[in-house]
Amino acid sequence: MLLVLTTACSPVNGFTEREANLINSWTEGRPMRLFTVDSEQDLLVLRRVCDTVEPSLLGFPEYGRLLQGMLTTVTDPENTGVGIAAAQVGIPKRIIAVQRFDMDGEPLGIYLNPRITEASVGLVRSEEGCLSIPDARGMVMRHRTVTVEYNDPEDFTLRTETVDGFTAIIFQHEIDHLDGILFTDKTITQDGED
């Protein structure tokens, strides 16, 4: 029994065997399976603190497939989102994609190991939903402006950006996913109370 558990957790190209199998089973051009709160097994992944991405991960084919799969999933016309975390497709790594409403063309950007280093005192109400929580919406208080430090997805260079408005809200929502936090953990009533 121990041998089976050790084998299932052994790294394959920087991913566990389970993660590599999940990534490699993805059919290009189709969305990856979204992990949702409706499944107890999925919820274990969604509630997990995600693993730090190491620079060596960038050289493996599974890494590129994962990024492509995440982007295909978040832009699926049947269930479009504005951001996604790797945990939402079953890979508990510190990787997110965020739609950049603050840039021309509103591109989706990939961010490795993102963390908020500064946040405005000013908060705004944000009505949020989540691809992993079907048919649910709620009001959350978020910082108006955040400074995000992250590793570049192509060369792992450490970068820092200050973002505000809706893009800042998306960053906060997706970074919460990396720590096992769902927007429903932060919803408020109309009066602003938890």
Coordinates of N, CA and C in Angstrom, one line a residue:
M1 N 0.8 -1.2 0.0 CA 0.0 0.0 0.0 C 0.9 1.3 0.0
L2 N 1.9 1.3 0.8 CA 2.8 2.5 0.8 C 3.4 2.7 -0.5
L3 N 3.8 1.6 -1.2 CA 4.4 1.7 -2.5 C 3.5 2.4 -3.5
V4 N 2.2 2.1 -3.5 CA 1.3 2.7 -4.4 C 1.1 4.2 -4.1
L5 N 1.0 4.6 -2.8 CA 0.9 6.0 -2.4 C 2.2 6.7 -2.9
T6 N 3.3 6.2 -2.6 CA 4.6 6.8 -3.0 C 4.7 7.0 -4.5
T7 N 4.3 6.0 -5.3 CA 4.3 6.1 -6.7 C 3.3 7.1 -7.2
A8 N 2.1 7.2 -6.6 CA 1.1 8.1 -7.1 C 1.6 9.6 -6.8
C9 N 2.4 9.8 -5.9 CA 2.9 11.1 -5.5 C 4.2 11.5 -6.1
S10 N 4.9 10.5 -6.7 CA 6.2 10.8 -7.2 C 6.1 11.9 -8.4
P11 N 7.1 12.8 -8.4 CA 7.1 13.9 -9.4 C 7.3 13.4 -10.8
V12 N 6.6 13.9 -11.7 CA 6.8 13.7 -13.1 C 6.9 15.1 -13.8
N13 N 8.1 15.4 -14.2 CA 8.3 16.7 -14.9 C 7.8 17.9 -14.0
G14 N 8.1 17.8 -12.7 CA 7.7 18.9 -11.8 C 6.3 18.8 -11.3
F15 N 5.5 17.9 -11.8 CA 4.1 17.7 -11.3 C 4.1 16.3 -10.7
T16 N 3.1 16.1 -9.8 CA 2.9 14.7 -9.3 C 2.3 13.9 -10.4
E17 N 2.4 12.6 -10.3 CA 1.9 11.7 -11.3 C 0.4 12.0 -11.6
R18 N -0.4 12.3 -10.6 CA -1.8 12.6 -10.7 C -2.0 13.8 -11.5
E19 N -1.2 14.9 -11.2 CA -1.3 16.1 -11.9 C -0.9 16.0 -13.4
A20 N 0.2 15.3 -13.6 CA 0.7 15.1 -15.0 C -0.3 14.3 -15.8
N21 N -0.9 13.3 -15.2 CA -2.0 12.5 -15.9 C -3.2 13.4 -16.2
L22 N -3.6 14.3 -15.3 CA -4.7 15.2 -15.5 C -4.4 16.1 -16.6
I23 N -3.2 16.7 -16.6 CA -2.9 17.7 -17.7 C -2.8 17.0 -19.0
N24 N -2.2 15.8 -19.1 CA -2.0 15.1 -20.3 C -3.2 14.4 -20.9
S25 N -4.3 14.3 -20.0 CA -5.5 13.8 -20.5 C -6.4 14.9 -21.1
W26 N -6.0 16.1 -21.0 CA -6.8 17.2 -21.6 C -6.7 17.2 -23.1
T27 N -7.9 17.4 -23.7 CA -8.0 17.4 -25.1 C -7.9 18.9 -25.6
E28 N -6.9 19.1 -26.4 CA -6.7 20.5 -26.9 C -7.9 21.0 -27.6
G29 N -8.2 22.3 -27.3 CA -9.3 23.0 -27.9 C -10.6 22.9 -27.1
R30 N -10.6 22.0 -26.1 CA -11.7 21.8 -25.3 C -11.4 22.4 -23.9
P31 N -12.4 22.8 -23.1 CA -12.1 23.3 -21.7 C -11.7 22.1 -20.9
M32 N -10.8 22.3 -19.9 CA -10.5 21.3 -18.9 C -11.7 21.2 -18.0
R33 N -11.7 20.1 -17.3 CA -12.8 19.9 -16.3 C -12.6 20.8 -15.1
L34 N -13.6 21.6 -14.8 CA -13.6 22.5 -13.7 C -13.9 21.8 -12.4
F35 N -13.1 22.0 -11.4 CA -13.3 21.5 -10.1 C -14.3 22.4 -9.4
T36 N -15.3 21.9 -8.8 CA -16.4 22.7 -8.2 C -16.6 22.3 -6.8
V37 N -17.3 23.2 -6.1 CA -17.7 22.9 -4.7 C -18.8 21.8 -4.5
D38 N -19.3 21.4 -5.7 CA -20.4 20.4 -5.7 C -19.8 19.0 -5.4
S39 N -18.5 18.8 -5.5 CA -17.9 17.5 -5.3 C -17.0 17.6 -4.1
E40 N -17.1 16.7 -3.1 CA -16.2 16.7 -2.0 C -14.8 16.5 -2.3
Q41 N -14.5 15.7 -3.3 CA -13.1 15.5 -3.8 C -12.5 16.7 -4.4
D42 N -13.3 17.4 -5.2 CA -12.9 18.6 -5.8 C -12.6 19.7 -4.8
L43 N -13.5 19.7 -3.8 CA -13.4 20.7 -2.7 C -12.1 20.6 -1.9
L44 N -11.6 19.4 -1.8 CA -10.3 19.2 -1.1 C -9.2 19.9 -1.9
V45 N -9.2 19.9 -3.2 CA -8.2 20.6 -4.0 C -8.4 22.1 -3.9
L46 N -9.7 22.5 -4.0 CA -10.0 23.9 -4.0 C -9.6 24.6 -2.7
R47 N -9.7 23.8 -1.6 CA -9.4 24.3 -0.2 C -7.9 24.2 0.2
R48 N -7.2 23.6 -0.7 CA -5.7 23.4 -0.4 C -4.9 24.7 -0.7
V49 N -3.9 24.9 0.1 CA -2.9 25.9 -0.1 C -2.0 25.4 -1.3
C50 N -2.0 26.1 -2.4 CA -1.3 25.6 -3.6 C 0.3 25.7 -3.4
D51 N 0.9 24.8 -4.1 CA 2.4 24.7 -4.1 C 3.0 25.8 -4.9
T52 N 4.2 26.3 -4.5 CA 5.0 27.3 -5.2 C 5.5 26.7 -6.5
V53 N 5.5 27.5 -7.5 CA 6.0 27.0 -8.8 C 7.5 27.3 -8.8
E54 N 8.3 26.3 -9.1 CA 9.7 26.4 -9.2 C 10.1 26.7 -10.7
P55 N 11.2 27.4 -10.9 CA 11.6 27.7 -12.3 C 11.8 26.5 -13.2
S56 N 12.2 25.4 -12.6 CA 12.4 24.2 -13.5 C 11.1 23.7 -14.2
L57 N 10.0 24.1 -13.6 CA 8.7 23.7 -14.1 C 8.5 24.2 -15.6
L58 N 9.0 25.4 -15.9 CA 8.8 26.0 -17.1 C 9.3 25.2 -18.3
G59 N 10.3 24.3 -18.1 CA 10.9 23.5 -19.2 C 10.1 22.3 -19.6
F60 N 9.1 22.0 -18.8 CA 8.4 20.7 -19.1 C 7.1 20.9 -20.0
P61 N 6.8 19.9 -20.9 CA 5.7 20.1 -21.7 C 4.3 20.2 -21.0
E62 N 4.2 19.6 -19.8 CA 3.0 19.7 -19.0 C 2.7 21.1 -18.6
Y63 N 3.7 21.9 -18.4 CA 3.6 23.3 -18.0 C 2.9 24.1 -19.1
G64 N 3.3 24.0 -20.3 CA 2.7 24.6 -21.5 C 1.3 24.2 -21.7
R65 N 1.1 22.9 -21.6 CA -0.3 22.3 -21.7 C -1.2 22.8 -20.7
L66 N -0.7 22.9 -19.4 CA -1.6 23.4 -18.4 C -2.0 24.9 -18.6
L67 N -1.0 25.7 -19.0 CA -1.4 27.1 -19.3 C -2.4 27.2 -20.5
Q68 N -2.2 26.5 -21.5 CA -3.1 26.5 -22.6 C -4.5 26.0 -22.2
G69 N -4.5 24.9 -21.4 CA -5.8 24.4 -20.9 C -6.5 25.4 -20.1
M70 N -5.8 26.1 -19.2 CA -6.4 27.1 -18.3 C -7.0 28.2 -19.2
L71 N -6.3 28.7 -20.2 CA -6.8 29.7 -21.0 C -8.0 29.3 -21.8
T72 N -8.0 28.1 -22.3 CA -9.1 27.5 -23.1 C -10.3 27.4 -22.2
T73 N -10.1 27.0 -20.9 CA -11.2 26.8 -20.0 C -11.9 28.1 -19.6
V74 N -11.1 29.2 -19.3 CA -11.6 30.4 -18.8 C -12.3 31.2 -20.0
T75 N -12.0 30.9 -21.2 CA -12.6 31.5 -22.4 C -13.6 30.7 -23.1
D76 N -14.0 29.6 -22.4 CA -15.0 28.7 -23.0 C -16.3 29.5 -23.2
P77 N -16.8 29.6 -24.4 CA -18.1 30.3 -24.7 C -19.3 29.8 -23.9
E78 N -19.2 28.6 -23.4 CA -20.3 28.0 -22.7 C -20.3 28.4 -21.2
N79 N -19.1 28.9 -20.7 CA -18.9 29.2 -19.3 C -17.7 30.1 -19.1
T80 N -17.8 31.3 -19.7 CA -16.7 32.3 -19.7 C -16.5 32.9 -18.3
G81 N -15.2 33.1 -18.0 CA -14.8 33.8 -16.8 C -13.9 34.9 -17.1
V82 N -13.4 35.6 -16.0 CA -12.5 36.7 -16.2 C -11.1 36.4 -15.5
G83 N -11.1 35.2 -14.9 CA -9.9 34.7 -14.3 C -10.0 33.3 -13.9
I84 N -8.9 32.6 -13.7 CA -8.9 31.2 -13.3 C -7.6 30.9 -12.5
A85 N -7.7 30.0 -11.6 CA -6.5 29.5 -10.9 C -6.3 28.1 -11.3
A86 N -5.0 27.6 -11.3 CA -4.7 26.3 -11.6 C -5.5 25.2 -10.8
A87 N -5.7 25.6 -9.5 CA -6.4 24.7 -8.6 C -7.8 24.4 -9.2
Q88 N -8.4 25.3 -9.9 CA -9.8 25.2 -10.4 C -9.8 24.1 -11.5
V89 N -8.7 23.7 -12.1 CA -8.7 22.6 -13.0 C -7.9 21.4 -12.4
G90 N -7.8 21.4 -11.1 CA -7.3 20.3 -10.4 C -5.8 20.3 -10.1
I91 N -5.1 21.4 -10.5 CA -3.6 21.4 -10.3 C -3.3 22.4 -9.2
P92 N -3.0 22.0 -8.0 CA -2.7 22.9 -6.9 C -1.3 23.6 -7.0
K93 N -1.1 24.4 -8.0 CA 0.1 25.2 -8.2 C -0.3 26.6 -8.2
R94 N 0.7 27.5 -7.8 CA 0.4 28.9 -7.7 C 0.5 29.6 -9.0
I95 N -0.5 29.3 -9.8 CA -0.6 29.9 -11.2 C -2.0 30.4 -11.4
I96 N -2.1 31.6 -11.9 CA -3.4 32.2 -12.2 C -3.4 32.9 -13.6
A97 N -4.6 33.0 -14.1 CA -4.8 33.8 -15.3 C -5.8 34.9 -15.0
V98 N -5.5 36.1 -15.4 CA -6.3 37.3 -15.1 C -6.6 38.0 -16.4
Q99 N -7.9 38.4 -16.6 CA -8.2 39.2 -17.7 C -7.8 40.7 -17.4
R100 N -7.0 41.3 -18.2 CA -6.5 42.6 -17.9 C -7.4 43.7 -18.5
F101 N -8.4 44.1 -17.8 CA -9.3 45.1 -18.3 C -8.6 46.5 -18.3
D102 N -7.4 46.6 -17.7 CA -6.7 47.8 -17.7 C -5.7 47.9 -18.8
M103 N -5.7 47.0 -19.8 CA -4.8 47.0 -20.9 C -5.6 47.0 -22.2
D104 N -5.0 47.6 -23.3 CA -5.6 47.6 -24.6 C -5.9 46.1 -25.0
G105 N -7.1 45.9 -25.5 CA -7.5 44.6 -26.0 C -7.9 43.6 -24.9
E106 N -7.8 44.0 -23.6 CA -8.2 43.2 -22.5 C -7.7 41.8 -22.5
P107 N -6.3 41.6 -22.7 CA -5.8 40.3 -22.8 C -5.8 39.5 -21.5
L108 N -5.7 38.2 -21.6 CA -5.6 37.3 -20.4 C -4.1 37.2 -20.1
G109 N -3.7 37.4 -18.9 CA -2.3 37.3 -18.6 C -2.1 36.1 -17.6
I110 N -0.9 35.5 -17.7 CA -0.6 34.4 -16.7 C 0.4 34.9 -15.7
Y111 N 0.2 34.5 -14.5 CA 1.0 35.0 -13.4 C 1.4 33.8 -12.5
L112 N 2.7 33.6 -12.2 CA 3.2 32.5 -11.4 C 3.6 33.1 -10.0
N113 N 3.2 32.4 -9.0 CA 3.5 32.7 -7.6 C 3.1 34.2 -7.3
P114 N 1.9 34.6 -7.7 CA 1.6 36.0 -7.4 C 1.3 36.2 -5.9
R115 N 1.6 37.4 -5.5 CA 1.3 37.8 -4.1 C 1.1 39.3 -4.0
I116 N 0.2 39.7 -3.2 CA -0.1 41.1 -3.0 C 0.9 41.6 -2.0
T117 N 1.6 42.6 -2.4 CA 2.6 43.2 -1.5 C 2.1 44.5 -0.8
E118 N 1.2 45.2 -1.5 CA 0.6 46.4 -0.9 C -0.9 46.4 -1.4
A119 N -1.7 47.0 -0.6 CA -3.1 47.2 -0.9 C -3.6 48.5 -0.4
S120 N -4.5 49.1 -1.1 CA -5.1 50.4 -0.7 C -5.9 50.3 0.5
V121 N -6.0 51.4 1.3 CA -6.9 51.4 2.4 C -8.3 51.4 1.9
G122 N -8.6 52.1 0.8 CA -9.9 52.2 0.3 C -10.4 50.8 -0.2
L123 N -11.6 50.5 0.2 CA -12.3 49.3 -0.3 C -13.5 49.6 -1.2
V124 N -13.8 48.6 -2.0 CA -15.0 48.7 -2.9 C -15.8 47.5 -2.8
R125 N -17.1 47.6 -3.0 CA -18.0 46.4 -3.0 C -17.8 45.8 -4.4
S126 N -17.7 44.5 -4.4 CA -17.6 43.8 -5.7 C -18.6 42.6 -5.7
E127 N -19.4 42.6 -6.7 CA -20.3 41.5 -6.9 C -19.6 40.4 -7.6
E128 N -19.4 39.3 -7.0 CA -18.6 38.2 -7.6 C -19.3 36.9 -7.8
G129 N -18.7 36.2 -8.7 CA -19.1 34.8 -9.0 C -17.9 34.0 -9.2
C130 N -18.0 32.7 -9.4 CA -16.8 31.9 -9.6 C -17.1 30.7 -10.4
L131 N -16.2 30.3 -11.3 CA -16.4 29.2 -12.2 C -16.5 27.9 -11.3
S132 N -15.9 27.9 -10.2 CA -16.0 26.7 -9.3 C -17.2 26.6 -8.4
I133 N -18.0 27.7 -8.4 CA -19.2 27.8 -7.5 C -20.3 28.1 -8.5
P134 N -20.9 27.1 -9.2 CA -21.9 27.3 -10.1 C -23.1 28.0 -9.6
D135 N -23.7 29.0 -10.3 CA -24.9 29.7 -10.0 C -24.9 30.4 -8.7
A136 N -23.8 30.9 -8.2 CA -23.7 31.6 -7.0 C -23.1 33.0 -7.2
R137 N -23.6 34.0 -6.6 CA -23.0 35.3 -6.6 C -23.1 35.9 -5.3
G138 N -22.2 36.9 -5.0 CA -22.2 37.5 -3.7 C -21.4 38.8 -3.7
M139 N -21.7 39.6 -2.7 CA -20.9 40.9 -2.5 C -19.7 40.6 -1.6
V140 N -18.6 41.2 -2.1 CA -17.3 41.0 -1.3 C -16.7 42.4 -1.3
M141 N -16.0 42.7 -0.2 CA -15.3 44.0 -0.1 C -13.8 43.7 -0.5
R142 N -13.3 44.5 -1.5 CA -12.0 44.3 -2.0 C -11.2 45.6 -2.0
H143 N -9.9 45.5 -2.0 CA -9.1 46.7 -2.1 C -9.2 47.3 -3.5
R144 N -9.3 48.6 -3.5 CA -9.5 49.3 -4.8 C -8.2 49.2 -5.7
T145 N -7.0 49.2 -5.0 CA -5.7 49.1 -5.7 C -4.9 48.1 -5.0
V146 N -4.1 47.3 -5.7 CA -3.2 46.4 -5.2 C -1.9 46.4 -6.0
T147 N -0.8 46.1 -5.3 CA 0.5 45.9 -5.9 C 0.8 44.4 -5.9
V148 N 1.0 43.8 -7.0 CA 1.2 42.4 -7.2 C 2.6 42.1 -7.6
E149 N 3.2 41.2 -6.9 CA 4.6 40.7 -7.3 C 4.4 39.3 -7.8
Y150 N 5.0 38.9 -8.9 CA 4.8 37.6 -9.5 C 6.1 37.2 -10.3
N151 N 6.1 36.0 -10.7 CA 7.2 35.5 -11.6 C 6.6 35.5 -13.0
D152 N 7.3 35.9 -14.0 CA 6.9 35.9 -15.4 C 6.8 34.5 -15.9
P153 N 5.7 34.2 -16.6 CA 5.5 32.8 -17.1 C 6.5 32.3 -18.1
E154 N 7.2 33.2 -18.8 CA 8.1 32.8 -19.8 C 9.6 32.6 -19.3
D155 N 10.0 33.5 -18.5 CA 11.4 33.5 -18.1 C 11.6 33.5 -16.5
F156 N 10.6 33.5 -15.8 CA 10.6 33.4 -14.3 C 11.1 34.7 -13.7
T157 N 11.3 35.8 -14.5 CA 11.7 37.0 -13.9 C 10.7 37.5 -12.9
L158 N 11.2 38.1 -11.8 CA 10.3 38.6 -10.8 C 9.9 40.0 -11.2
R159 N 8.6 40.2 -11.3 CA 8.0 41.5 -11.7 C 7.0 42.0 -10.7
T160 N 6.8 43.3 -10.7 CA 5.8 44.0 -9.8 C 5.0 44.9 -10.6
E161 N 3.7 44.9 -10.3 CA 2.7 45.8 -11.0 C 1.7 46.3 -10.0
T162 N 1.3 47.6 -10.2 CA 0.2 48.1 -9.4 C -1.0 48.2 -10.3
V163 N -2.1 47.6 -9.8 CA -3.3 47.6 -10.6 C -4.5 48.1 -9.8
D164 N -5.5 48.6 -10.5 CA -6.7 49.1 -9.8 C -7.9 48.7 -10.5
G165 N -9.1 49.1 -9.9 CA -10.4 48.8 -10.5 C -10.7 47.3 -10.6
F166 N -11.4 47.0 -11.6 CA -11.9 45.6 -11.8 C -10.7 44.6 -11.9
T167 N -9.7 45.0 -12.5 CA -8.5 44.1 -12.7 C -7.9 43.8 -11.3
A168 N -7.9 44.8 -10.4 CA -7.4 44.5 -9.0 C -8.3 43.5 -8.3
I169 N -9.6 43.7 -8.5 CA -10.5 42.7 -7.9 C -10.3 41.3 -8.4
I170 N -10.1 41.1 -9.7 CA -9.8 39.8 -10.2 C -8.6 39.2 -9.6
F171 N -7.5 40.0 -9.6 CA -6.3 39.5 -8.9 C -6.5 39.0 -7.5
Q172 N -7.2 39.8 -6.7 CA -7.5 39.4 -5.3 C -8.3 38.1 -5.3
H173 N -9.3 38.0 -6.1 CA -10.1 36.8 -6.2 C -9.3 35.6 -6.5
E174 N -8.5 35.7 -7.6 CA -7.7 34.5 -8.0 C -6.5 34.2 -7.0
I175 N -5.9 35.2 -6.4 CA -4.9 34.9 -5.4 C -5.5 34.3 -4.2
D176 N -6.7 34.6 -3.8 CA -7.4 33.9 -2.8 C -7.5 32.4 -3.1
H177 N -7.8 32.1 -4.3 CA -7.8 30.6 -4.7 C -6.6 29.9 -4.3
L178 N -5.4 30.6 -4.5 CA -4.1 29.9 -4.2 C -3.9 29.6 -2.8
D179 N -4.7 30.2 -1.9 CA -4.7 29.9 -0.5 C -5.9 29.1 0.0
G180 N -6.7 28.6 -0.9 CA -7.8 27.8 -0.5 C -9.0 28.6 -0.1
I181 N -9.0 29.9 -0.4 CA -10.1 30.8 0.0 C -11.1 31.0 -1.2
L182 N -12.3 30.9 -0.9 CA -13.4 31.1 -2.0 C -14.1 32.4 -1.7
F183 N -14.6 33.0 -2.7 CA -15.3 34.3 -2.5 C -16.4 34.2 -1.5
T184 N -17.1 33.1 -1.4 CA -18.2 32.9 -0.5 C -17.7 32.9 1.0
D185 N -16.4 32.8 1.2 CA -15.8 32.9 2.6 C -15.8 34.4 3.0
K186 N -16.0 35.3 2.0 CA -15.8 36.7 2.3 C -17.1 37.5 2.0
T187 N -18.2 36.8 1.6 CA -19.4 37.6 1.3 C -19.9 38.4 2.4
I188 N -20.5 39.5 2.1 CA -21.1 40.4 3.1 C -22.6 40.6 2.8
T189 N -23.3 41.1 3.8 CA -24.7 41.4 3.6 C -24.8 42.8 2.9
Q190 N -26.0 43.2 2.5 CA -26.2 44.5 1.9 C -25.7 45.6 2.9
D191 N -25.8 45.4 4.2 CA -25.3 46.4 5.2 C -23.8 46.4 5.4
G192 N -23.1 45.5 4.7 CA -21.7 45.4 4.8 C -21.2 44.5 5.9
E193 N -22.1 43.8 6.6 CA -21.7 42.9 7.6 C -21.4 41.5 7.1
D194 N -20.5 40.7 7.7 CA -20.2 39.4 7.3 C -21.3 38.4 7.5

